[in-house]
Structure formats: C-alpha cells, structure tokens
mmCIF file of C-alpha atoms and ligand atoms in Angstrom:
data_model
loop_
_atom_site.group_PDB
_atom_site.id
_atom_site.type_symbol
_atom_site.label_atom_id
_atom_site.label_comp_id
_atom_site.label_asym_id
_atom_site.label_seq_id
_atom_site.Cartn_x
_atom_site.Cartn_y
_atom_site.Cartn_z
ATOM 1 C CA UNK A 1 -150.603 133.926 14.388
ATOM 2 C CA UNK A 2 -151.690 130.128 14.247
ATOM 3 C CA UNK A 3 -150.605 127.862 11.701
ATOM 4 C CA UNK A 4 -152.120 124.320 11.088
ATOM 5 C CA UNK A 5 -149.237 121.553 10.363
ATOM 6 C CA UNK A 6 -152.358 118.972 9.306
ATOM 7 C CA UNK A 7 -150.279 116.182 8.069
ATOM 8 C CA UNK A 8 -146.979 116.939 10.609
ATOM 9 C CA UNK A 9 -144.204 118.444 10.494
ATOM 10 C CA UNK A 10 -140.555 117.683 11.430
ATOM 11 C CA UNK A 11 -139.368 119.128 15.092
ATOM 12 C CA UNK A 12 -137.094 121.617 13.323
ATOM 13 C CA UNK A 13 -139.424 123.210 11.232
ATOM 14 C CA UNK A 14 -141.765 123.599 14.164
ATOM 15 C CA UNK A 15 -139.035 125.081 15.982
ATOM 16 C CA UNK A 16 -137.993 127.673 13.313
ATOM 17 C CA UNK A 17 -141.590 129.046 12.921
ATOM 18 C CA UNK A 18 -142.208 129.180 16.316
ATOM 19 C CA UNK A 19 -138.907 131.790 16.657
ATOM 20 C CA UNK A 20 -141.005 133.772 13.890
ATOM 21 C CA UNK A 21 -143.818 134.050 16.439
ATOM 22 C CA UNK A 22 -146.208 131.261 14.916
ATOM 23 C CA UNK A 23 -148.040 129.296 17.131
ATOM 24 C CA UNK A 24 -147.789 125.843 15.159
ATOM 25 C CA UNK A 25 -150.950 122.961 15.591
ATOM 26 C CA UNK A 26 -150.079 119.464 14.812
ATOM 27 C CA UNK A 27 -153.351 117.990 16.266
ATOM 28 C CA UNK A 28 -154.861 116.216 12.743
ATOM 29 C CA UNK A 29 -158.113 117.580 12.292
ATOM 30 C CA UNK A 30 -160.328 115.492 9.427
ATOM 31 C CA UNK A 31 -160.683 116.685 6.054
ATOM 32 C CA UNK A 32 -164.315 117.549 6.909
ATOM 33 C CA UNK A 33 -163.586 119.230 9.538
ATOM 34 C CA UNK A 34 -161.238 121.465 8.367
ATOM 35 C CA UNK A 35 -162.243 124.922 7.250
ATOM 36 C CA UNK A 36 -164.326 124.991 10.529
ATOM 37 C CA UNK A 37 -160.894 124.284 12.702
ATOM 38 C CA UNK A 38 -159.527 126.695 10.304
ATOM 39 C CA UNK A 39 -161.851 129.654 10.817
ATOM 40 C CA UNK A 40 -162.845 128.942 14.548
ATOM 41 C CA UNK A 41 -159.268 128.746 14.872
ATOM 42 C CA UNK A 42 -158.204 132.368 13.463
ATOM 43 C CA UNK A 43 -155.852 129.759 11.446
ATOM 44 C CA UNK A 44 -153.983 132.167 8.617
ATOM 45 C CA UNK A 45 -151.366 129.260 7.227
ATOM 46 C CA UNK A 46 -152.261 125.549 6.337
ATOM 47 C CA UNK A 47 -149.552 123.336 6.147
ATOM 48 C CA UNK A 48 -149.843 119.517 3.634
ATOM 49 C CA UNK A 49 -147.917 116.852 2.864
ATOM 50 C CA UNK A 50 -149.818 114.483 0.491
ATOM 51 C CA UNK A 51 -152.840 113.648 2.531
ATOM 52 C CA UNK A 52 -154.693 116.742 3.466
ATOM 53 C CA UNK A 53 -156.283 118.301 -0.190
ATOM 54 C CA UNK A 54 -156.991 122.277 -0.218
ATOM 55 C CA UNK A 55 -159.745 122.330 -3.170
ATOM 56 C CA UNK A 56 -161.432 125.405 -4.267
ATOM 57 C CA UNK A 57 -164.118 124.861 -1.578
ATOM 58 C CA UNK A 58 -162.177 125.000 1.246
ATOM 59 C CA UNK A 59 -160.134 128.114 0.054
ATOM 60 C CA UNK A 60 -163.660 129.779 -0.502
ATOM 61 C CA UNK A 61 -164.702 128.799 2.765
ATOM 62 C CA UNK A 62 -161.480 130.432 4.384
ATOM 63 C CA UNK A 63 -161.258 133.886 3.373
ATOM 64 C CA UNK A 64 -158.519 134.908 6.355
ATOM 65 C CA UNK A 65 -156.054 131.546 5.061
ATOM 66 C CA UNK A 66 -153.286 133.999 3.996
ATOM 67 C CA UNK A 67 -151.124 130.644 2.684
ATOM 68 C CA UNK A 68 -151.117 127.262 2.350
ATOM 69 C CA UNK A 69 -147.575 125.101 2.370
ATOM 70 C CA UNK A 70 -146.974 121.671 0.666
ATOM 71 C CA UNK A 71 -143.653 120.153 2.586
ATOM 72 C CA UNK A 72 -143.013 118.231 -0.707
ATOM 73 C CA UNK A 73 -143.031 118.289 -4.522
ATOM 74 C CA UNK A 74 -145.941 117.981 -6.097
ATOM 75 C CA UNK A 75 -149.178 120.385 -5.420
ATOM 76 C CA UNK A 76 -151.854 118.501 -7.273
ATOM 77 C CA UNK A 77 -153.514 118.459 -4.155
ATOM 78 C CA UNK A 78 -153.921 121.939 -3.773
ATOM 79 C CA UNK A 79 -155.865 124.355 -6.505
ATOM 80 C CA UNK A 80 -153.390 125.957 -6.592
ATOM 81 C CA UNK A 81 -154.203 128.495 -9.111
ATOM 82 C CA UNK A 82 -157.634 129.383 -7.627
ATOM 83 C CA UNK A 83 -155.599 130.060 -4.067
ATOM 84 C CA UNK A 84 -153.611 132.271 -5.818
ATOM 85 C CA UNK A 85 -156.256 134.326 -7.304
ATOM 86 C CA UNK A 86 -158.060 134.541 -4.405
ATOM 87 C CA UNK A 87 -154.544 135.992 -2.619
ATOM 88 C CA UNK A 88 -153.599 133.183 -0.586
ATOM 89 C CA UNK A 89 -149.825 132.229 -1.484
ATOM 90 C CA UNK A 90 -149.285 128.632 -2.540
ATOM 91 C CA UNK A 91 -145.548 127.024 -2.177
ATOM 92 C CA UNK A 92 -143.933 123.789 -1.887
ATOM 93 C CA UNK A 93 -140.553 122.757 -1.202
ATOM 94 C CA UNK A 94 -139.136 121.242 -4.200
ATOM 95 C CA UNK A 95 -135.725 120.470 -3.522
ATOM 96 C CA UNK A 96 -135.375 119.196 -0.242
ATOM 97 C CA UNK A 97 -136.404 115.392 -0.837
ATOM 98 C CA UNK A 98 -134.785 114.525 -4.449
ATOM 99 C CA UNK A 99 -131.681 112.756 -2.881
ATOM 100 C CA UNK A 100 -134.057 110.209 -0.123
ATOM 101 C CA UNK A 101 -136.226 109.747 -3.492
ATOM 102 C CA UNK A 102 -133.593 108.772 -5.295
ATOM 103 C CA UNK A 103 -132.043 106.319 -2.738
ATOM 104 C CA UNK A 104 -135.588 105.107 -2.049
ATOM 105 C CA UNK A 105 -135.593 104.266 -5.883
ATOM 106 C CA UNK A 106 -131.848 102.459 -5.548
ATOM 107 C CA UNK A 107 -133.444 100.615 -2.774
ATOM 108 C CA UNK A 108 -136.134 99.183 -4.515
ATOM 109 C CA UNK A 109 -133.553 98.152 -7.439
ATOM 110 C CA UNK A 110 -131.316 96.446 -5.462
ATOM 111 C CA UNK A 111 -134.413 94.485 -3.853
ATOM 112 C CA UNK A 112 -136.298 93.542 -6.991
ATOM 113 C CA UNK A 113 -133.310 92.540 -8.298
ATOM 114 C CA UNK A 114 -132.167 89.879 -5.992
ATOM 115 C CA UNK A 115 -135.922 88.760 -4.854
ATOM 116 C CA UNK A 116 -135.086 90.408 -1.256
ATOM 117 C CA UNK A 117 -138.420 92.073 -0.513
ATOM 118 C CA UNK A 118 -140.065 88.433 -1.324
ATOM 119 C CA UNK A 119 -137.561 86.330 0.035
ATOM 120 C CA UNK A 120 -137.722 88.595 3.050
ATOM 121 C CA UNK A 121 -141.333 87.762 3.682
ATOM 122 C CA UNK A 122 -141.079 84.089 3.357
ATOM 123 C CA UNK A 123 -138.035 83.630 5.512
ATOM 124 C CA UNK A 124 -140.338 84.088 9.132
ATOM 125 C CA UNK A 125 -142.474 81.496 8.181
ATOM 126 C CA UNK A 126 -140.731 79.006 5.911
ATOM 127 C CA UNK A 127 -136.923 79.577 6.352
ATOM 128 C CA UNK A 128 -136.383 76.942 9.080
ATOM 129 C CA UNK A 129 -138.245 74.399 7.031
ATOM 130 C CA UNK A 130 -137.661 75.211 3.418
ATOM 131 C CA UNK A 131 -134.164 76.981 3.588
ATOM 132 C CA UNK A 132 -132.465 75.012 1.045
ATOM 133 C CA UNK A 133 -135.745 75.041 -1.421
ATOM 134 C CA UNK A 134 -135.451 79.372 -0.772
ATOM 135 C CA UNK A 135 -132.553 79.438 -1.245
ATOM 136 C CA UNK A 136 -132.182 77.770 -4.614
ATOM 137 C CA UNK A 137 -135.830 79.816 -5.457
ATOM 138 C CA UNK A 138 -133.978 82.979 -5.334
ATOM 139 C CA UNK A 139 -130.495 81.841 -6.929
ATOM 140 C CA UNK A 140 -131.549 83.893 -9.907
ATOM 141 C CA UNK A 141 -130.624 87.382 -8.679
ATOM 142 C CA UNK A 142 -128.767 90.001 -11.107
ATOM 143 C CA UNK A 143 -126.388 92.192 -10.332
ATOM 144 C CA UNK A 144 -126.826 95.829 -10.871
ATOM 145 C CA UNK A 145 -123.340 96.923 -12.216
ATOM 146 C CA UNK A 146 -123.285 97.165 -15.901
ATOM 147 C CA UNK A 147 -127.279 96.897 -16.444
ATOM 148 C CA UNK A 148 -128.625 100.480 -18.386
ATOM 149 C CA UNK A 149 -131.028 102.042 -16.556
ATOM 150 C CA UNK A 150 -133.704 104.599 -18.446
ATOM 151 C CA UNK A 151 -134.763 107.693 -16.384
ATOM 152 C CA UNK A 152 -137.681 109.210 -17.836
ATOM 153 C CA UNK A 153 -138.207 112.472 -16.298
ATOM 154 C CA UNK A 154 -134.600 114.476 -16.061
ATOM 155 C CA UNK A 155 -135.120 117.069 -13.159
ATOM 156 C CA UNK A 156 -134.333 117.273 -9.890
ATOM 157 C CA UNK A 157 -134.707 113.296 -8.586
ATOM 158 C CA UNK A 158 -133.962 112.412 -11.802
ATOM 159 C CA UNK A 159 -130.392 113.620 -12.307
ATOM 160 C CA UNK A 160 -129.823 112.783 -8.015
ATOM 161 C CA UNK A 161 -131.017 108.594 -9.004
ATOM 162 C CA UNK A 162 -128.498 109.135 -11.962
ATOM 163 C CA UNK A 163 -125.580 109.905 -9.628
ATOM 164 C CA UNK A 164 -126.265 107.021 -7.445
ATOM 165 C CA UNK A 165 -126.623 104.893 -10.695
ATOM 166 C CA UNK A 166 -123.944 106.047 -12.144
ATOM 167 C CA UNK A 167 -121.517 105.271 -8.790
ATOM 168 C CA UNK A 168 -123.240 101.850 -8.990
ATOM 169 C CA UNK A 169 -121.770 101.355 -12.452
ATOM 170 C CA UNK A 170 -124.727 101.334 -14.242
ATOM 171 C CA UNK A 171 -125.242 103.074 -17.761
ATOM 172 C CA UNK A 172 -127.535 105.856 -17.400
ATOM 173 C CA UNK A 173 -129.907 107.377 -20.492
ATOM 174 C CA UNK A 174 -132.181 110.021 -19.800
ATOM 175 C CA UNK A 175 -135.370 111.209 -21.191
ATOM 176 C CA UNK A 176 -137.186 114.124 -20.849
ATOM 177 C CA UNK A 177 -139.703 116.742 -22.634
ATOM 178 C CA UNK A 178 -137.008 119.312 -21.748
ATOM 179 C CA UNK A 179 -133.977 117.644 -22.877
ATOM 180 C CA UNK A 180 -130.478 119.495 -21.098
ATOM 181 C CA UNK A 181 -127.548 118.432 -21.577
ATOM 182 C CA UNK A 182 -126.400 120.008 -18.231
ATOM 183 C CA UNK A 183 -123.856 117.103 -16.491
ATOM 184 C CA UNK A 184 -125.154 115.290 -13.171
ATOM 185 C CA UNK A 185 -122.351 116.392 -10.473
ATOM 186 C CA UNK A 186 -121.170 112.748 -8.145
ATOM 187 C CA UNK A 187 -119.952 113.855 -5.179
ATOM 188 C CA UNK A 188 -117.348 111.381 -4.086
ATOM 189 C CA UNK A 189 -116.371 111.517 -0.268
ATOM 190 C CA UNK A 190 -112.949 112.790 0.125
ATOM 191 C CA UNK A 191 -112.294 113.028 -3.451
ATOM 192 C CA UNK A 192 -114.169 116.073 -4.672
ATOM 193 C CA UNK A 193 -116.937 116.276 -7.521
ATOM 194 C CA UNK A 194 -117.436 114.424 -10.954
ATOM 195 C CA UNK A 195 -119.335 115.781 -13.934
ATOM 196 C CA UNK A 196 -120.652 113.134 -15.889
ATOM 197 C CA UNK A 197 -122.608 114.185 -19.363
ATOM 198 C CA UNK A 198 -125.415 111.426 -19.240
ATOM 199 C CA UNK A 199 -126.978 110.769 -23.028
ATOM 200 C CA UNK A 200 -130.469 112.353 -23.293
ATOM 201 C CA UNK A 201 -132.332 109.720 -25.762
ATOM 202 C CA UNK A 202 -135.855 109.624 -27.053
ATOM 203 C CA UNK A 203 -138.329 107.287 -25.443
ATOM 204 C CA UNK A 204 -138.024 104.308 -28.050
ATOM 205 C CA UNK A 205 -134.661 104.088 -27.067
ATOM 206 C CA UNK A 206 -135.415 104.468 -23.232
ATOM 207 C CA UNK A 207 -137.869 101.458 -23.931
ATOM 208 C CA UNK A 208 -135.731 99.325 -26.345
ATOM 209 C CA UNK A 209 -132.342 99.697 -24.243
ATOM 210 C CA UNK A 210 -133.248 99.534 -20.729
ATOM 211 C CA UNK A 211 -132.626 96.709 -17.803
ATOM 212 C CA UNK A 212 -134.320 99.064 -15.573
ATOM 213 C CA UNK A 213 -136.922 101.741 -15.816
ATOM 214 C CA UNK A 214 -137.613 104.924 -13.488
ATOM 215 C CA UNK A 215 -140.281 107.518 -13.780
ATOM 216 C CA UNK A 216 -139.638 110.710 -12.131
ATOM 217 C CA UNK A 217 -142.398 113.373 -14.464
ATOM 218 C CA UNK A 218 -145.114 115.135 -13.104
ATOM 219 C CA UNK A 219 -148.681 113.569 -12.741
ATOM 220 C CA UNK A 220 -149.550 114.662 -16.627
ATOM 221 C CA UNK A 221 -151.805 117.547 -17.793
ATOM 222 C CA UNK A 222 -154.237 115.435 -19.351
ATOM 223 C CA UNK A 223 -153.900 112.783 -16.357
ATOM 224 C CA UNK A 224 -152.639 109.888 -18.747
ATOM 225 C CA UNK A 225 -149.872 107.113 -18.119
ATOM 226 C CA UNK A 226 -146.411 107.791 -19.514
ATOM 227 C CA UNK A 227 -146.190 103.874 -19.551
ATOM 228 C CA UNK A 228 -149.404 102.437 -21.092
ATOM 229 C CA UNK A 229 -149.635 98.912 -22.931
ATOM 230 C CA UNK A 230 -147.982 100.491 -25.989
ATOM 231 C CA UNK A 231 -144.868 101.361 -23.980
ATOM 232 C CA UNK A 232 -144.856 98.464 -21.909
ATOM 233 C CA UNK A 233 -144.920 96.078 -25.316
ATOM 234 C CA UNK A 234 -141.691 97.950 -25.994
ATOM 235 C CA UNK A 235 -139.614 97.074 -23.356
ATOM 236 C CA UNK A 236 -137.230 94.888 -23.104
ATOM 237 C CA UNK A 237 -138.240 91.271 -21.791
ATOM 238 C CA UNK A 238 -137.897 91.124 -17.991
ATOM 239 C CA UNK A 239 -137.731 94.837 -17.704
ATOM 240 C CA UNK A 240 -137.997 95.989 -14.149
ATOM 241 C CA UNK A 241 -139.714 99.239 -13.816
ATOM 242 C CA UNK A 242 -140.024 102.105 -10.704
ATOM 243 C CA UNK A 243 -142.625 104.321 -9.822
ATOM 244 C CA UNK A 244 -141.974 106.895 -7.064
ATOM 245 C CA UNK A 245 -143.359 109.919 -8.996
ATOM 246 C CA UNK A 246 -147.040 109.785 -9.450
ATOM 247 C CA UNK A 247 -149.811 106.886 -9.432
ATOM 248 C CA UNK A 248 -150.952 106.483 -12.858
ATOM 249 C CA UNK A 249 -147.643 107.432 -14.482
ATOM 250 C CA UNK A 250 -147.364 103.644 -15.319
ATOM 251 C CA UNK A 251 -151.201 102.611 -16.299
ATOM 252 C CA UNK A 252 -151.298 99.780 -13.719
ATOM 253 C CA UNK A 253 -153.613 97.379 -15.267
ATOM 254 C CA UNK A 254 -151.668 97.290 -18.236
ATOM 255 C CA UNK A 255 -148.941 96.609 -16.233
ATOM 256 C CA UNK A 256 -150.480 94.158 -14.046
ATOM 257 C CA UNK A 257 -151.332 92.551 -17.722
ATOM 258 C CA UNK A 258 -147.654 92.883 -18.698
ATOM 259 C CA UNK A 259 -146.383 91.033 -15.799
ATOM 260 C CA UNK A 260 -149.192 87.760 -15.819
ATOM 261 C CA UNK A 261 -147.901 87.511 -19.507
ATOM 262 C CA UNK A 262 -144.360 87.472 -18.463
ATOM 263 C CA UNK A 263 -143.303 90.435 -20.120
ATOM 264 C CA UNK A 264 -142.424 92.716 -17.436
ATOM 265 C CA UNK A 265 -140.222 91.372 -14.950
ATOM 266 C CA UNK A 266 -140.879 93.087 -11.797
ATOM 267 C CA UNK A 267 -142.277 96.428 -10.746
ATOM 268 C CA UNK A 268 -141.782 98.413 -7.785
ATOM 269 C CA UNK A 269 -143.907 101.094 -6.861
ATOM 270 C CA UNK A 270 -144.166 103.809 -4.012
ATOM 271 C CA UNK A 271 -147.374 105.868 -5.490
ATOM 272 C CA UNK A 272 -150.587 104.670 -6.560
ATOM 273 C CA UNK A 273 -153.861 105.566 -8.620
ATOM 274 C CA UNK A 274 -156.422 106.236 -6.163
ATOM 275 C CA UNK A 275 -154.369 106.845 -2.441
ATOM 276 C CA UNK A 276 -154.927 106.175 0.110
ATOM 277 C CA UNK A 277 -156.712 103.309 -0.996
ATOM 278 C CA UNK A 278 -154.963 101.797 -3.757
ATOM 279 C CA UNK A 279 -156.377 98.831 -5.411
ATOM 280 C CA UNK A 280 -155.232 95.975 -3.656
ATOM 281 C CA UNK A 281 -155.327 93.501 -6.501
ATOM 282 C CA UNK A 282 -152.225 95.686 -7.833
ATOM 283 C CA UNK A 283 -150.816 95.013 -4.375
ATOM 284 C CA UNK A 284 -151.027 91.650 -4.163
ATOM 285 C CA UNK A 285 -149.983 90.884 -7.828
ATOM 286 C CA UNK A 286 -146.891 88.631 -8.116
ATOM 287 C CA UNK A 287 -143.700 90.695 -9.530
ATOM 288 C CA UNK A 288 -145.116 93.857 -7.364
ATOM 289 C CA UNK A 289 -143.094 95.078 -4.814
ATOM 290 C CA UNK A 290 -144.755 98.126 -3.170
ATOM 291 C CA UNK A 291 -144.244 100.926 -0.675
ATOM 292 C CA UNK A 292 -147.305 103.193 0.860
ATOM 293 C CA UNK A 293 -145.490 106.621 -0.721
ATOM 294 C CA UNK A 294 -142.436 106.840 1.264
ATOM 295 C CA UNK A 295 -139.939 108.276 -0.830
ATOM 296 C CA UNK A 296 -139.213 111.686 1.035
ATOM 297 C CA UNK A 297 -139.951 110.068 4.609
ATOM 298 C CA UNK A 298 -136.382 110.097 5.988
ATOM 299 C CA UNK A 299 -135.643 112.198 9.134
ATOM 300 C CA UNK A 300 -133.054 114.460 6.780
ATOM 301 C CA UNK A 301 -135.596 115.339 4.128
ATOM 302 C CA UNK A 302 -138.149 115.593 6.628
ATOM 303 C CA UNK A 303 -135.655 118.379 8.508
ATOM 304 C CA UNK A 304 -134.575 120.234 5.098
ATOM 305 C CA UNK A 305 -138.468 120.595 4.205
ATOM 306 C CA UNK A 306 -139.282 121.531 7.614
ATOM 307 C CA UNK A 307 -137.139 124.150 7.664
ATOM 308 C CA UNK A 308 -137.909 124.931 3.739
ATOM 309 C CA UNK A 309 -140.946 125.528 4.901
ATOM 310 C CA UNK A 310 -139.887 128.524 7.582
ATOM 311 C CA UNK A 311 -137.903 130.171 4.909
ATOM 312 C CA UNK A 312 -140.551 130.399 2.728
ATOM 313 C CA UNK A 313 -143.148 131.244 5.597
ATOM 314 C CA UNK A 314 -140.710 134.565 6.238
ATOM 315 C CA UNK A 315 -140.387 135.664 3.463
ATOM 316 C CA UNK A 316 -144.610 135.279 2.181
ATOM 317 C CA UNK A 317 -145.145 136.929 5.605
ATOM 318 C CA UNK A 318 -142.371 139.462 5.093
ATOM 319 C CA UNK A 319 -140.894 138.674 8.628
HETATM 320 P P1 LIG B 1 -138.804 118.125 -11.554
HETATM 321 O O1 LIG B 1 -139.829 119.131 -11.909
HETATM 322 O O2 LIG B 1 -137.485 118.593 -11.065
HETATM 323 O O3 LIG B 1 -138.552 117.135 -12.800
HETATM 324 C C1 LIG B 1 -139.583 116.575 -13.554
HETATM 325 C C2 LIG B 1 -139.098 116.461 -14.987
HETATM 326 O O4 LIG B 1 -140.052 115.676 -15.724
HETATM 327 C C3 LIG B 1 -138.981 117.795 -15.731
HETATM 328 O O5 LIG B 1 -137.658 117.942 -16.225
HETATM 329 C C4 LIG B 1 -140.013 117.704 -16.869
HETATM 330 O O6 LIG B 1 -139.593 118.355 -18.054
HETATM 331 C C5 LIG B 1 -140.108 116.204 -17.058
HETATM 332 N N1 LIG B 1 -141.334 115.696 -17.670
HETATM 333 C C6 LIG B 1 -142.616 116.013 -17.406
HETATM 334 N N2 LIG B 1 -143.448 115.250 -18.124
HETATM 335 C C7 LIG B 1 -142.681 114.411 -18.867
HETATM 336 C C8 LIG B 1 -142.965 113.389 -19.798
HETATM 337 N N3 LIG B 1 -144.209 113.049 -20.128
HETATM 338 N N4 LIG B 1 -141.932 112.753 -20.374
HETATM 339 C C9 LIG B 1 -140.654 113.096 -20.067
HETATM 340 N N5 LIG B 1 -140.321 114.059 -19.188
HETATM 341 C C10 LIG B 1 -141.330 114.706 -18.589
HETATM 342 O O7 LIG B 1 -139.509 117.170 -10.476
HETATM 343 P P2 LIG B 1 -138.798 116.249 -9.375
HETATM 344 O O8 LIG B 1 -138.504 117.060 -8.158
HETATM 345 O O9 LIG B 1 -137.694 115.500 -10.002
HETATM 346 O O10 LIG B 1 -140.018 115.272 -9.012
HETATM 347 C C11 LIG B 1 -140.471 114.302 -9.932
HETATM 348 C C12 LIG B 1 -141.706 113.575 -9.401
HETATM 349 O O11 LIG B 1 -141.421 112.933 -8.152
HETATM 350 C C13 LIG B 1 -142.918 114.444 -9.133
HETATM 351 O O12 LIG B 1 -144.056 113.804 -9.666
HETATM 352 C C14 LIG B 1 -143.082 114.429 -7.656
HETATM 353 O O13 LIG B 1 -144.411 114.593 -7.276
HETATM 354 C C15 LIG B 1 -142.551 113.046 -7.301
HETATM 355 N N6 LIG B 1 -142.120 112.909 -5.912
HETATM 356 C C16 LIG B 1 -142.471 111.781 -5.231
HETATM 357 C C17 LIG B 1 -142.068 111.621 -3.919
HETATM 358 C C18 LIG B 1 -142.426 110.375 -3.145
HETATM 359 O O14 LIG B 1 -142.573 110.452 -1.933
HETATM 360 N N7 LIG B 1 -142.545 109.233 -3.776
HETATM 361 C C19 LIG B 1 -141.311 112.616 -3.272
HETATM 362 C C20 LIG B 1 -140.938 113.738 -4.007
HETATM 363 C C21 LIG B 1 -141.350 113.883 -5.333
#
C-alpha cells in the first residue's frame, strides 16, 4: 500500500503510517506528472498541503486513488465534492494548526506595530551609518496593550488569536456569520483555565472600533473580498490589518489604494491572490509586511497534522 506525501510530511506522521503498513513517498513529483506517478505507482492515498491541487481531472484519471489528505485547513485545492462522488475519501486536519496561526498572527502585530520587520531590513546595510537617523525613524512604535483588536471570522484560529490577545491586554470583538457566544478558554501556566465571554459585534462596529484587524473566514463561496474599498473606507485611520486566512479575503488593490492614500496604516499578510506567484507590486508596497503562507509551518503543528493525518488514514482504511 503506497501513499504519496507530495508536498511533505512531518517525520512523525511518516512514522505512524508506516506502523499501519504504508509505504510513504516523499520524492515531489510535478503537478504534470502526477496521475502518471500515481497510477504507475499502484499509489491508493495522495497526501497535500497547499501546493499540490487534486482537480476533477486528476481524480478521473486515478480510478484506484482510494483518498486524498490535506495536512491543513482549507481544501479549496481539492474538488472535493467530485472525489467524494467518485468514492475517494477527502479529509483535512482542521485543528491541529489554529494555535501556530494564531501566534503567527501575534507575531506580525507586534512587528507592524513597532516598524521591526522594516527596521530589521535596513539595520545590515544602514545601521552603522545611519543609527541615530533609524532610530529616531522608528520612534513611533505603539504598544499593543489596551488597543481593540476586531477578529472577523470566530472559529477555530479565531477564538486561539483571541486568547493570546486577550493575555496581551488587548480588547477583543468578534465577528462572525455564525455568531456563539461560547467563551474563549486562556490557559494560564500554573494557574489553571480562564473563560472569557468576548463581545460578538456586527461588522460596522468591527470596522469603526478597531486598532487592529484579523481575518480568519473561509476563501468565500462567491470568491469575493470580505475587506473591499467599502470596508476599508470604514476603518479607523491607521488601521493595521492581518491576513493569514485566504488571499483575496482583503481585495488587495483596494488595499494597496488604501495605504498610498494614507488610510490604512499597515498590512501584514501571509496568503495571497494568485500563489505561488503573488503579485509582487503588493509585495513591494510600502506599509506591507508579508510572509510566503507560513502560518501552520512550526515543527509542533507540523507533528499534530502529521499524525492527524494517520488517525484519519486508519480509520478511512478501517485498519
Ligand atoms: P473555522 O472553520 O474554524 O472558522 C472560520 C469561521 O469563519 C467560521 O466560524 C465561519 O462561520 C466564519 N465565516 C465564514 N465566512 C465569514 C464571513 N464572510 N464573515 C464572518 N465570518 C465568516 O476555520 P479556521 O480553522 O479558524 O481557519 C480559518 C482560515 O484560516 C481558513 O481560511 C484557513 O484556510 C486559514 N488557514 C491559514 C493557514 C496559514 O498557513 N496561513 C493555516 C491554517 C488555516
């Protein structure tokens, strides 16, 4: 029984369905090439993260693919629905990467908000010279504590960024299509649990009220931004806004356009429109701070989904 791990997986995972009696390839075979490796291969499980896409051709072209794994959250790039109706189980692993999301996202406040990520880049080449002029360039840093942060998007990341945000001292508002008033859980170290009720608002408020701004929804249905130029107008001057969930969630020219005018203060952003080749003007625009899609890459998410992935291998297979 062969499976094909096509973008990796962690050492753990490996390990787990290899004591089921899988035989697991790692070698990357191009999207191209694929349903030949799979069929020439007697291949009967296809493993993705986000860069390998199993579209309705390749499931046709596979009829002995029995399932195909996503070691993440989203499956937009499987068909899913087609897979399934052709008998080949689709899963992901949805849980396993909320709380290195969410951290990613904390990271990204802490740096937009004290100019790190730019300052960091100009310290190689111009901190011996021009340490006094950086250093009085990024004397404008605020502090997180006490700034209200707007989560739009209340599941699992969601409620994990509000925990960290909330034991940062921020005020947290939520907004979802699904409001629940179910309280986020902080575990404290030593000191037990805290249930904290966070206020679900609408999105006016989300807009009107927030210092800081991060999506965590689906990519949408009908494909459009949850934060077009209407939105943006809304928020507060000097917003800064975070986009780990989905490229397009925030319409990025509008944004781009929100930023030039001084609107927007910052943005950082970990998914694009268009990867792996996101437009590069969007990368290079000042106020951008940007990350090539990162948020579950730490070694413990990678571990949890690896072995995620085993579980849910035994049971499809019924071993
Ligand atoms: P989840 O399903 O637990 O939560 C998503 C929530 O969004 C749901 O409660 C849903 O009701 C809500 N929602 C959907 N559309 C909405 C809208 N238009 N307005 C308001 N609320 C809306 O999902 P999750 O596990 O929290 O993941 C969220 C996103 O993070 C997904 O898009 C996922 O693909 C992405 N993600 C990114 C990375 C990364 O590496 N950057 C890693 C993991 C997940």
């Amino acid at each position: 029984m062969k499976i094909l791990a096509n973008d990796g997986i962690d050492a753990g995972g490996k390990k787990a369905l290899e004591a089921l009696g899988f035989t697991v390839i790692t070698e990357k075979v191009a999207q191209d090439q694929l349903a030949n490796a799979i069929n020439s291969e007697n291949i009967i499980g296809l493993l993705v993260r986000s860069a390998t896409t199993a579209r309705k051709d390749l499931i046709d072209a596979c009829p002995n693919l029995k399932f195909i794994g996503r070691g993440g959250v989203g499956i937009d790039n499987i068909d899913a629905e087609y897979a399934r109706s052709k008998g080949v189980a689709v899963f992901n692993t949805p849980a396993s990467s909320s709380q290195s999301v969410a951290e990613l996202v904390m990271s990204l406040m802490f740096a937009a908000s004290r100019g790190i990520y730019d300052a960091g880049t100009h310290m190689p080449s111009k901190g011996g010279e021009e340490f006094e002029a950086l250093k009085k360039k990024y004397a404008k840093g605020i502090e997180l504590r006490g700034k209200t942060i707007g989560i739009v998007g209340f599941g699992r990341i969601g409620r994990s960024l509000a925990s960290y945000a909330l034991g940062c001292g921020m005020k947290v508002i939520a907004f979802d299509m699904f409001p629940s008033d179910a309280p986020v859980t902080l575990h404290i170290e030593g000191h037990g649990a805290v249930e904290v009720k966070v206020p679900m608002v609408d999105m006016d408020t989300i807009l009107s009220q927030s210092d800081f701004i991060s999506l965590h929804v689906p990519k949408q249905a009908n494909g459009a931004a949850v934060l077009g130029e209407q939105e943006l107008a809304k928020c507060k001057k000097g917003v800064i806004l975070i986009n780990t969930s989905r490229g397009g969630v925030i319409d990025e020219s509008a944004l781009m356009n929100s930023i030039n005018a001084g609107h927007v203060g910052a943005a950082a952003l970990d998914v694009f429109v268009g990867e792996p080749k996101p437009n590069v003007q969007l990368l290079s625009q000042k106020g951008i701070l940007s990350t090539p899609h990162i948020g579950a890459s730490t070694n413990e998410a990678q571990e949890r989904i690896g072995l995620e992935i085993a579980e849910r291998v035994k049971e499809i297979m019924k071993l």
